[in-house]
Tab-separated table of C-alpha atoms and ligand atoms in Angstrom:
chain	number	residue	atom	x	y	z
A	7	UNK	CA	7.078	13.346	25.150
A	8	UNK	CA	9.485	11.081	22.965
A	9	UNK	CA	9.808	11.394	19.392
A	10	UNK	CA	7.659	8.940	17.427
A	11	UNK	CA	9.850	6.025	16.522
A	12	UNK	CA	10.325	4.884	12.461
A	13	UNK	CA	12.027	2.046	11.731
A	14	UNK	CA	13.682	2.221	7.832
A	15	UNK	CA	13.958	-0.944	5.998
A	16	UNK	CA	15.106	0.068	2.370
A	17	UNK	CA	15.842	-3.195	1.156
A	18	UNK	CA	16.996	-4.176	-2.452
A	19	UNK	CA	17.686	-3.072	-5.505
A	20	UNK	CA	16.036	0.862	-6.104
A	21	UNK	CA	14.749	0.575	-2.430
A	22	UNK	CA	17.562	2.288	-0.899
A	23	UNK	CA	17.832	5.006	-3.687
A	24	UNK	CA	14.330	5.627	-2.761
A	25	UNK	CA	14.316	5.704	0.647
A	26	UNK	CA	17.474	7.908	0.567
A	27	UNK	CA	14.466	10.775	-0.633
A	28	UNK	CA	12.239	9.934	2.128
A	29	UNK	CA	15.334	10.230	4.912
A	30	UNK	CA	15.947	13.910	3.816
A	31	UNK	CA	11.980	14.673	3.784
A	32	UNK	CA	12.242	13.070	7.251
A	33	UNK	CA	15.058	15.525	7.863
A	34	UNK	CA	12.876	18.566	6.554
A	35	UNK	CA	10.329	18.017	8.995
A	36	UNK	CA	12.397	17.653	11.769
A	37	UNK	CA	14.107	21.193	10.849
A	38	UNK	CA	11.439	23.408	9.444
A	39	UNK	CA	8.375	21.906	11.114
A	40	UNK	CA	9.488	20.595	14.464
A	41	UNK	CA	8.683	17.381	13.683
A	42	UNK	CA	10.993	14.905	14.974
A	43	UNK	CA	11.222	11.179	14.532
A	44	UNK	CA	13.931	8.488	16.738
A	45	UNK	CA	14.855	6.434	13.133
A	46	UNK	CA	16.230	3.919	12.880
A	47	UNK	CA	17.900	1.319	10.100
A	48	UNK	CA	17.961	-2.178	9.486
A	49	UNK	CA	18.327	-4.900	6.671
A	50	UNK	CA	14.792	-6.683	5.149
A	51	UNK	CA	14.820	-9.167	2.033
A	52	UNK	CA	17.994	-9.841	-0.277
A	53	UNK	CA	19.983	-7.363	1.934
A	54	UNK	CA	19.172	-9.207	4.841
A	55	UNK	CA	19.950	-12.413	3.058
A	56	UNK	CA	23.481	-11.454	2.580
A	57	UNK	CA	24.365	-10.619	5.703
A	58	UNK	CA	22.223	-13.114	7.930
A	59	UNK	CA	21.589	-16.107	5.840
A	60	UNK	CA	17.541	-15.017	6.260
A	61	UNK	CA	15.082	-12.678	4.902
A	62	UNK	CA	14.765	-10.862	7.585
A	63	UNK	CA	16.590	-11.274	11.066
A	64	UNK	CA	15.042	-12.147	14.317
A	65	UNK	CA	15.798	-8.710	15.755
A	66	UNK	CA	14.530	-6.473	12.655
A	67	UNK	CA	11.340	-8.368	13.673
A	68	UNK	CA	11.815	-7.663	17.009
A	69	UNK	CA	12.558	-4.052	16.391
A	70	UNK	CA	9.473	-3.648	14.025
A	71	UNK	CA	7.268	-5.086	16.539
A	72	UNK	CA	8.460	-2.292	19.232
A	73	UNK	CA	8.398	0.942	17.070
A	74	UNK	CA	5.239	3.186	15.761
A	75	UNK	CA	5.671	2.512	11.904
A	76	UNK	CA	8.349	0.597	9.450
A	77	UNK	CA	8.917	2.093	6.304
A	78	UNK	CA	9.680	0.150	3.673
A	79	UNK	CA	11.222	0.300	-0.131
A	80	UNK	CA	11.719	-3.008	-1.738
A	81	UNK	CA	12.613	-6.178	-1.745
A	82	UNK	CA	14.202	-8.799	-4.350
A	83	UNK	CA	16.452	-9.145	-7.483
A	84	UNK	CA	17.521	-11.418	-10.299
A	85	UNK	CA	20.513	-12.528	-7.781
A	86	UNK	CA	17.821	-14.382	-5.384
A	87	UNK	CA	15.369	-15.551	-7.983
A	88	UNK	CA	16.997	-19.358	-7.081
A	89	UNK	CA	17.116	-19.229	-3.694
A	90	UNK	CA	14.858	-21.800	-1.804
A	91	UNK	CA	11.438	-20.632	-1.435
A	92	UNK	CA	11.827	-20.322	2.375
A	93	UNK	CA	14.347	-17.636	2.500
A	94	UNK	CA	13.686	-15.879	-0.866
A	95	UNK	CA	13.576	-11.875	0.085
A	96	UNK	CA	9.658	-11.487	-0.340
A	97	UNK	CA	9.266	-14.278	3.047
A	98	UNK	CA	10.504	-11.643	4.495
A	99	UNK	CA	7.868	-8.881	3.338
A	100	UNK	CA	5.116	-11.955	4.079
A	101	UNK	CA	6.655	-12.053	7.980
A	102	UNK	CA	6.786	-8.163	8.694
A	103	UNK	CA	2.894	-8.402	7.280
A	104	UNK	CA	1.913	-11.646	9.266
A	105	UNK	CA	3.683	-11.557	12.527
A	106	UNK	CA	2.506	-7.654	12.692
A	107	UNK	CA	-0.724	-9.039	12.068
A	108	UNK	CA	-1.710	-6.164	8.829
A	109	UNK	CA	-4.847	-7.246	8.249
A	110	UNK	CA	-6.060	-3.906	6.751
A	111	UNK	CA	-4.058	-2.623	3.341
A	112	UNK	CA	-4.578	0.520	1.868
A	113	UNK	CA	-3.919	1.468	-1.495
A	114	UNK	CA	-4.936	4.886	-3.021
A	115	UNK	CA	-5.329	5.627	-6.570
A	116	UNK	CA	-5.166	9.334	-6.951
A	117	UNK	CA	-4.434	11.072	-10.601
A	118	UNK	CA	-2.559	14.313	-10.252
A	119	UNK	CA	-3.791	16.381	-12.981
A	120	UNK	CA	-0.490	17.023	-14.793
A	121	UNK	CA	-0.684	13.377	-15.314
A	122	UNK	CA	-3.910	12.246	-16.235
A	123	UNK	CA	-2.559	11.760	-20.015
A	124	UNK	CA	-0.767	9.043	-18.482
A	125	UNK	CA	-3.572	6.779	-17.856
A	126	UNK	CA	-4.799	4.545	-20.257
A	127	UNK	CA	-8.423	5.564	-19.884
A	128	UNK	CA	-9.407	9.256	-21.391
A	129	UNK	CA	-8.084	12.209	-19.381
A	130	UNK	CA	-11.896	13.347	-18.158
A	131	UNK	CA	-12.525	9.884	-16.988
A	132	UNK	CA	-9.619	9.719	-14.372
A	133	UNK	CA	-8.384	13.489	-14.359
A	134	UNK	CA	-8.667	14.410	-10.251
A	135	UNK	CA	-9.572	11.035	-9.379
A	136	UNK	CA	-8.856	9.897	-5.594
A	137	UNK	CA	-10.259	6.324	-4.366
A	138	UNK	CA	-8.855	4.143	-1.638
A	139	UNK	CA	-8.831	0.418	-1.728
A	140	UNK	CA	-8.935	-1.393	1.472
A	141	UNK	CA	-7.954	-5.025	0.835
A	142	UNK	CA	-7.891	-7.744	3.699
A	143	UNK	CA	-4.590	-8.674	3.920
A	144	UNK	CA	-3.902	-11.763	6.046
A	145	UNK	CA	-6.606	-13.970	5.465
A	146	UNK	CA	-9.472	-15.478	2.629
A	147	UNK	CA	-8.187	-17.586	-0.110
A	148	UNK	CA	-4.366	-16.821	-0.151
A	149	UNK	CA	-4.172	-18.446	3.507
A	150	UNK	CA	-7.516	-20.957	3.812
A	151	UNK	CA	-6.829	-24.507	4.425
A	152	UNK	CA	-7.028	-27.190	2.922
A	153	UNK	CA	-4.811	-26.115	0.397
A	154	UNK	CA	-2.622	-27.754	-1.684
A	155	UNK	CA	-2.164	-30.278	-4.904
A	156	UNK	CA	-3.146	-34.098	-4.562
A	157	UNK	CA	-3.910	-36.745	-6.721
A	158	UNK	CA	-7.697	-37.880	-7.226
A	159	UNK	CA	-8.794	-40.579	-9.733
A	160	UNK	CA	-5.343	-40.393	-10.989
A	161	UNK	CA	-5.506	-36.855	-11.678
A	162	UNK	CA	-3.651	-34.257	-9.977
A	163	UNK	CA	-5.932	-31.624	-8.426
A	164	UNK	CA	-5.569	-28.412	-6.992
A	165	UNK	CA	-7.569	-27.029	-4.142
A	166	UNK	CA	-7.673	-23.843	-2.093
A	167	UNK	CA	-9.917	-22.538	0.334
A	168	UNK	CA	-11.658	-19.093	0.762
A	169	UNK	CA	-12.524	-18.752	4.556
A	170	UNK	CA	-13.146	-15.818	6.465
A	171	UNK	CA	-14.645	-15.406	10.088
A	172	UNK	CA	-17.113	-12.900	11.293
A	173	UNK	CA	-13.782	-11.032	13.062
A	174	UNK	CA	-11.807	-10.645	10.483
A	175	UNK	CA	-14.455	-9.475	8.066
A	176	UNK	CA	-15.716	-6.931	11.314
A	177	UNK	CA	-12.065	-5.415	12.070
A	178	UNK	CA	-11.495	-4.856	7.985
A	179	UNK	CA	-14.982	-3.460	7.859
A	180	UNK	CA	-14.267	-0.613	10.301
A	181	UNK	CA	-10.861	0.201	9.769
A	182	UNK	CA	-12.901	1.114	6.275
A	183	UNK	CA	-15.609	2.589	7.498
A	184	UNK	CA	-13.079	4.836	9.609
A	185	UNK	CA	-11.705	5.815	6.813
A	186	UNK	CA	-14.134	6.993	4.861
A	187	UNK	CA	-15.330	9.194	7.877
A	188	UNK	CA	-11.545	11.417	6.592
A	189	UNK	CA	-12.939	11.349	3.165
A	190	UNK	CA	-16.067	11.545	1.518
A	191	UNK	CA	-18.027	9.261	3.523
A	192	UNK	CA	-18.855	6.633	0.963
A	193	UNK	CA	-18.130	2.828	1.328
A	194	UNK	CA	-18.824	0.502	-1.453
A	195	UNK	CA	-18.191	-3.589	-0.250
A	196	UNK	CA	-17.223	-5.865	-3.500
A	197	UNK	CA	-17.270	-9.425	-3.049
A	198	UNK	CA	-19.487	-12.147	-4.784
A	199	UNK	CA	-22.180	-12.969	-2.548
A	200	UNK	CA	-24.432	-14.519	-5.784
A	201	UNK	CA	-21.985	-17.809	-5.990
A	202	UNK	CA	-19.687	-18.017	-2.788
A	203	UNK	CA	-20.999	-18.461	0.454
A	204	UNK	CA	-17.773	-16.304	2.132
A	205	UNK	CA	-19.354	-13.770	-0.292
A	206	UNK	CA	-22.392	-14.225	1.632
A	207	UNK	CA	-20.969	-13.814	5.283
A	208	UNK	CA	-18.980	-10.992	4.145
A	209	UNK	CA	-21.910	-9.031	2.566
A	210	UNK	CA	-23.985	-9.603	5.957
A	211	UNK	CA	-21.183	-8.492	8.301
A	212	UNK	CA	-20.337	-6.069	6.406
A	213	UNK	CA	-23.822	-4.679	6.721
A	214	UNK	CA	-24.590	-5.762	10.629
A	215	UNK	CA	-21.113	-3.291	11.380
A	216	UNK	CA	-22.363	-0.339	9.503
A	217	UNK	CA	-26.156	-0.680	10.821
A	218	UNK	CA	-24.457	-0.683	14.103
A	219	UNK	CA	-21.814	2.081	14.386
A	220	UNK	CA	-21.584	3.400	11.364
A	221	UNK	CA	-25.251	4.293	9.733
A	222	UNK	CA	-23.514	7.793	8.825
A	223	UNK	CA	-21.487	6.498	6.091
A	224	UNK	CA	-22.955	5.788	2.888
A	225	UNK	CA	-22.207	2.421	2.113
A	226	UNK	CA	-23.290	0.100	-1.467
A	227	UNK	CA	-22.348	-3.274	-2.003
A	228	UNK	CA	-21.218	-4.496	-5.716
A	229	UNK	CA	-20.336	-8.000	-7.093
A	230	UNK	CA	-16.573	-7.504	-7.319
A	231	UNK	CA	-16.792	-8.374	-11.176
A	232	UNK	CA	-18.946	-5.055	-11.484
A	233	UNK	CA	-16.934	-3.329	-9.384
A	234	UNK	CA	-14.179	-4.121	-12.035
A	235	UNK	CA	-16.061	-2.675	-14.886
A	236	UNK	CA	-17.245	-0.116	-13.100
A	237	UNK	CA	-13.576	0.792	-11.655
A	238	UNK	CA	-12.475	1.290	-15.637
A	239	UNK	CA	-16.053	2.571	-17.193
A	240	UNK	CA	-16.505	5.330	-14.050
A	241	UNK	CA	-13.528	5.191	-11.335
A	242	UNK	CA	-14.889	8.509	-9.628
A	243	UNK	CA	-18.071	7.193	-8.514
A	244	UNK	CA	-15.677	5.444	-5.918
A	245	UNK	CA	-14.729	6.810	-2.094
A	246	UNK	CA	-13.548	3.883	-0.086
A	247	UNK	CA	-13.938	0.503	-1.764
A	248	UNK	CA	-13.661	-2.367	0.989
A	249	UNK	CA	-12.840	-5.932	-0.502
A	250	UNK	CA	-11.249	-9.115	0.352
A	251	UNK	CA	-8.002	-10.476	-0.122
A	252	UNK	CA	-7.795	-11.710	-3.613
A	253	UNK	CA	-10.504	-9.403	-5.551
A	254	UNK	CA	-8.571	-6.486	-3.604
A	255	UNK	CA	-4.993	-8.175	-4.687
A	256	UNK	CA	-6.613	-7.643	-8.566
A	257	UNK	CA	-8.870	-5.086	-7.986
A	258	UNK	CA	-6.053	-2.757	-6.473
A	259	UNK	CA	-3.781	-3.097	-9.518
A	260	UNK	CA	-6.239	-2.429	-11.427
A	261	UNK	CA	-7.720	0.797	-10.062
A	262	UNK	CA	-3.928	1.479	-9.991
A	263	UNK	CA	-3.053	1.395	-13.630
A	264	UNK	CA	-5.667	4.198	-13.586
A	265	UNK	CA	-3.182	6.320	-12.272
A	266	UNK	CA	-0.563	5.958	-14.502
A	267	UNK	CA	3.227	5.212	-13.462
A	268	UNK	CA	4.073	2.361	-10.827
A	269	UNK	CA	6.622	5.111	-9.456
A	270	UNK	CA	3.606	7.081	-8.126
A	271	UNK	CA	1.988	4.552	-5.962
A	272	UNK	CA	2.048	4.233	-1.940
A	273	UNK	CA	0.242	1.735	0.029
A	274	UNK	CA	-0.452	1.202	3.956
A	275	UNK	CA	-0.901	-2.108	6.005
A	276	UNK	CA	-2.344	-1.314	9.220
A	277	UNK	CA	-3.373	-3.508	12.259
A	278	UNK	CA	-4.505	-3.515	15.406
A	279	UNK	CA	-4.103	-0.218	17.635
A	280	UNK	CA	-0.808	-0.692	20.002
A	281	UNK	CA	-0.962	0.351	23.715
A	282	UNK	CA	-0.251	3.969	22.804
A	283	UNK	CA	-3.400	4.255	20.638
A	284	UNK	CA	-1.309	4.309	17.222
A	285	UNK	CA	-2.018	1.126	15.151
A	286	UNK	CA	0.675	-1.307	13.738
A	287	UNK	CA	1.844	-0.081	10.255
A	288	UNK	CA	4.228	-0.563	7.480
A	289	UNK	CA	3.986	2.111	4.855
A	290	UNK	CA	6.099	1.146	1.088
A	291	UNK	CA	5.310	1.567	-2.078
A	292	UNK	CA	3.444	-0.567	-4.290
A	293	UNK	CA	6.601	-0.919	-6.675
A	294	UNK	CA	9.230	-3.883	-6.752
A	295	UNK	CA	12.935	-3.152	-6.716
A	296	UNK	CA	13.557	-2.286	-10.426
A	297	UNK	CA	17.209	-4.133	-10.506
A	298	UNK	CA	16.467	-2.863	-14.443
A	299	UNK	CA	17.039	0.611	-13.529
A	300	UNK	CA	19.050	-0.068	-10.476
A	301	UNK	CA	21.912	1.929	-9.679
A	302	UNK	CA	21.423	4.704	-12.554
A	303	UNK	CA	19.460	7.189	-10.533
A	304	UNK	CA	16.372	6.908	-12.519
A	305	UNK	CA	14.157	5.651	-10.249
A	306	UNK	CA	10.819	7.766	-9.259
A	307	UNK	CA	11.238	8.524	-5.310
A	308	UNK	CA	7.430	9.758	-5.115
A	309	UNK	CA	5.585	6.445	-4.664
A	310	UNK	CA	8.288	6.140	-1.573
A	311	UNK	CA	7.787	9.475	-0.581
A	312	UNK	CA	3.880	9.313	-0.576
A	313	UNK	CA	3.954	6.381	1.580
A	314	UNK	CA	5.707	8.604	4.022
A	315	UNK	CA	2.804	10.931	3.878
A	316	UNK	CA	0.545	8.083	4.433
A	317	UNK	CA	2.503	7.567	7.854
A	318	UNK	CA	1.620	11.255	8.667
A	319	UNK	CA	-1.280	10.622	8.509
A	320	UNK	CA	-2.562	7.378	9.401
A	321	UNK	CA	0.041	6.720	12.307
A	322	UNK	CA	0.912	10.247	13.328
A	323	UNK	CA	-2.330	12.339	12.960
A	324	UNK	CA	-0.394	14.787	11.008
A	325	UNK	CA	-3.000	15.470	8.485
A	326	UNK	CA	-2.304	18.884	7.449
A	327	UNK	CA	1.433	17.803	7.268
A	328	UNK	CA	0.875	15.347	4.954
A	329	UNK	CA	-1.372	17.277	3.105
A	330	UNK	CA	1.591	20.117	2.806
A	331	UNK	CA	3.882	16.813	1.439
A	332	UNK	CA	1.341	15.521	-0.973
A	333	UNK	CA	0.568	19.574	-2.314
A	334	UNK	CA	4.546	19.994	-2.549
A	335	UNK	CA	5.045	16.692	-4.867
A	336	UNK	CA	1.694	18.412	-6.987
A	337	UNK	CA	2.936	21.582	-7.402
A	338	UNK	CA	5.841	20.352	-9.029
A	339	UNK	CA	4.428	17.820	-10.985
A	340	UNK	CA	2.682	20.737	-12.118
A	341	UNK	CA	5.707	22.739	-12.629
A	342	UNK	CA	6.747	19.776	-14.977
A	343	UNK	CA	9.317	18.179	-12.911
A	344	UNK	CA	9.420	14.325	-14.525
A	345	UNK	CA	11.475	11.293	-13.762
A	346	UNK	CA	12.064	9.020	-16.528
A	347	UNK	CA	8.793	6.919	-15.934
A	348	UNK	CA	6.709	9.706	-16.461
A	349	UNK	CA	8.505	10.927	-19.935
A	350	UNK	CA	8.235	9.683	-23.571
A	351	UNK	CA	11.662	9.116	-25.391
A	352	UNK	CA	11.246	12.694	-27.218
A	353	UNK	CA	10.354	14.833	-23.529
A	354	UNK	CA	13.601	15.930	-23.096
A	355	UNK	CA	16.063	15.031	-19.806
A	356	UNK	CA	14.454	13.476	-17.255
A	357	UNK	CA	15.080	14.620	-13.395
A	358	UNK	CA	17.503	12.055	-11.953
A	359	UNK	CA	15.815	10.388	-7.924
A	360	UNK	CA	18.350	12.943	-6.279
A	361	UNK	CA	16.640	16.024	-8.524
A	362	UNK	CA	13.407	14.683	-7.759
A	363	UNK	CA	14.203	15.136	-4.061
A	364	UNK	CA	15.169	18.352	-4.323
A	365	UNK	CA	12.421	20.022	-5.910
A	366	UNK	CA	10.002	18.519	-3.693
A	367	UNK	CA	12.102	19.622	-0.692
A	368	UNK	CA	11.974	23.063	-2.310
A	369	UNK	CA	8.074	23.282	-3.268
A	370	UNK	CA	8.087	22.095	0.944
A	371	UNK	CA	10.516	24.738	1.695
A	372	UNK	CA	8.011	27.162	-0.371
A	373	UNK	CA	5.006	26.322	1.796
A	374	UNK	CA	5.853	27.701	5.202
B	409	NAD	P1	9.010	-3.705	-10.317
B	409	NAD	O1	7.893	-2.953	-9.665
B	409	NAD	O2	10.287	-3.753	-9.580
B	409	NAD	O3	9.281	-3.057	-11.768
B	409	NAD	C1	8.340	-3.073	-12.837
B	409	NAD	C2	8.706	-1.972	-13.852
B	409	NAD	O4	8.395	-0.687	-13.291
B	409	NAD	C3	10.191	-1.935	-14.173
B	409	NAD	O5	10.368	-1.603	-15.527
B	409	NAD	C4	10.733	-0.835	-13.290
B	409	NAD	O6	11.879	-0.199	-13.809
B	409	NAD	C5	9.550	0.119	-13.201
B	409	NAD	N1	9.535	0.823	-11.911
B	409	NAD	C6	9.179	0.293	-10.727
B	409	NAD	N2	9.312	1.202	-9.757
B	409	NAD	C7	9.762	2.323	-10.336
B	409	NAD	C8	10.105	3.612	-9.848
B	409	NAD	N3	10.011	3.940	-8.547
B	409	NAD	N4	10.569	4.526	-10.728
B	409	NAD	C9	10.672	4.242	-12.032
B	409	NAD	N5	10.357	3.048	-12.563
B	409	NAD	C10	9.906	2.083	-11.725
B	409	NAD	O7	8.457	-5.169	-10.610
B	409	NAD	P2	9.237	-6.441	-11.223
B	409	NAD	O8	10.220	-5.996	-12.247
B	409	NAD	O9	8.167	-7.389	-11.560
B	409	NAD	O10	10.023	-7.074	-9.993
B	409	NAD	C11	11.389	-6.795	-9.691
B	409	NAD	C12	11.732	-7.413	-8.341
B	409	NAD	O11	10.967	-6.750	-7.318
B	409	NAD	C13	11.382	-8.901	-8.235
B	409	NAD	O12	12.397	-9.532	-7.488
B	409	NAD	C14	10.070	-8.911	-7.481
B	409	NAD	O13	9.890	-10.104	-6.777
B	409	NAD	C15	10.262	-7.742	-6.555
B	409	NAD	N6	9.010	-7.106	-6.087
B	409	NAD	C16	9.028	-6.641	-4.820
B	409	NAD	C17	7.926	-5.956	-4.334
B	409	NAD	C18	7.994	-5.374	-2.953
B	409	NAD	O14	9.084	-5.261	-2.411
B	409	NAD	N7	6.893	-4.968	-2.360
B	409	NAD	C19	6.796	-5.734	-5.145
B	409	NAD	C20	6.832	-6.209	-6.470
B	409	NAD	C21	7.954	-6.899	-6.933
């Protein structure tokens, strides 16, 4: 059988110093585990910009359309904050996710123990904490027509639209549901039926999918402002929470500021299964591309790296694989290994991305 096929799109900025991590994990599978992947390389965002004159090029969509998952780092930089809006580096983020059609995006928020004193909340409230937001991604209020600003009585006014069909609240529904079947089993839906009629729809479907396929899961519905109090007042309660685009958008960075550092956060956009059963994915991590620390070697390669582990196991079926990444990067943690995000001034010298690398690729070389 071929290799599985990864196509790398580090992007801007600390992207590339990221993703230079993830290539020698890559590496470490292929060698110690006999797990090989065909990767390839190509330019997305301000990179892309530079040397095509677009965000990203007609062939890097081409290419990410043909292969089993894209990773990506980041995109963007004070150097293409005045470019016009149509070929500013994040259209070409928006095109990966829309022409792939990634309907279904998945952002953990897990606490490692040796850094629940980094959360905000009290340790006991997020210490071993592991919930998984799954946030429709291509439709609802961010895409609804009519949109736009117009004049009315001689005042400007602004209008959006929140519109979701039965479909697209169905295929979000189970790729949630599905998910919770890996976990613990528990769905809760978040949207607000009690004033919006989408909210409605969405609660209904939501229920008609799990009454049909899915009566084994557990599964609670919450008006997404509760499920915002009740994501900082008692995160654990939480398995899978299933939302739509913008309460997930808020909701997500929330439940992720539970966690502590933006350098420890992956995400996954998934879509519909391709002919060989895997479904369309782009794994990156939730972080930007830094240009403040760009180029010094402090940037934290672990949100990068667990995205990787997220392509394990959501494209791959390599669950125990990524379990052996995700143990590696917390048994180190646990040894105390800290990039600068995770330290206070007085901590002592941080690990550099490069040393961060390396004692994850040694906790990995210390589990087989
Ligand atoms: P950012 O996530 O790049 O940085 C926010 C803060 O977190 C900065 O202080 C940065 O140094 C720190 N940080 C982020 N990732 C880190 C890591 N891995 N290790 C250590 N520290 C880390 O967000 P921003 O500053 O608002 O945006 C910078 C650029 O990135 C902008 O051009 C923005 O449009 C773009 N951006 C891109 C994405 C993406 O590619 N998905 C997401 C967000 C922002």
């Amino acid at each position: 059988m071929a290799n599985p096929s990864l196509l790398i799109l580090a992007g801007d900025g600390i992207g590339p110093e990221v993703m230079n991590e993830v290539k020698r994990i890559i590496g470490w599978f292929g060698d110690k585990r006999d797990l090989n992947f065909d990767v390839s390389e190509d330019l997305v965002g301000g990179a892309a910009y530079d040397a095509h004159g677009v965000p990203l090029h007609d062939d890097t969509m081409a290419k990410a359309q043909e292969v089993d998952a894209v990773l990506l780092g980041a995109v963007g930089g004070p150097k293409y904050d005045n470019l016009d809006f149509s070929v500013k580096p994040e259209r070409g983020l928006l095109r990966l996710r829309k022409e792939m059609d990634l309907f279904a995006n998945l952002r953990p928020a897990q606490c490692f123990d040796a850094l629940a004193d980094f959360s905000s909340l009290k340790k006991d409230i997020v210490a071993g904490l592991d919930i998984m937001i799954v946030r429709e991604l291509t439709s609802g209020v961010y895409f609804g027509e009519p949109r736009g600003i117009h004049m009315e009585d001689n005042m400007r006014v602004g209008i959006n639209t929140q519109r979701y069909t039965e479909a697209e609240i169905e295929r979000v529904a189970r790729a949630a549901f599905d998910l919770a079947r890996k976990r613990g089993n528990k769905v809760c839906s978040m949207e607000k039926a009690n004033v919006m009629e989408s909210g409605i729809l969405w609660r209904d479907v939501v229920t008609e999918v799990h009454q049909a396929d899915y009566a084994d899961v557990e599964l609670s519905h919450l008006y997404a402002d509760n499920g915002a109090m009740q994501l900082v007042r008692a995160p654990k309660q939480f398995d899978v929470i299933l939302t739509d685009n913008l309460f997930g958008d808020i909701l997500s960075d929330c439940a992720a500021m539970l966690t502590g550092s933006l350098g420890m956060l992956p995400s996954a956009s998934l879509g519909l299964p391709m002919a060989n059963g895997r479904p369309k994915a782009m794994y990156e991590p939730v972080h930007g591309s830094a240009p403040d620390i760009t180029g010094q070697a402090k940037a934290n390669p672990i949100a990068c790296i667990l995205s990787f582990a997220m392509a394990l196991r959501y494209s791959f079926d390599q669950g125990a694989e990524a379990d052996r990444l995700e143990a590696a990067i917390e048994k180190v943690l646990a040894d105390g290994a800290r990039t600068a995000d995770l330290m206070g001034p007085e901590d002592g010298t941080p690990l550099s991305t490069t040393q961060m690398g390396d004692v994850i690729l040694a906790a990995l070389d210390a589990s087989v």
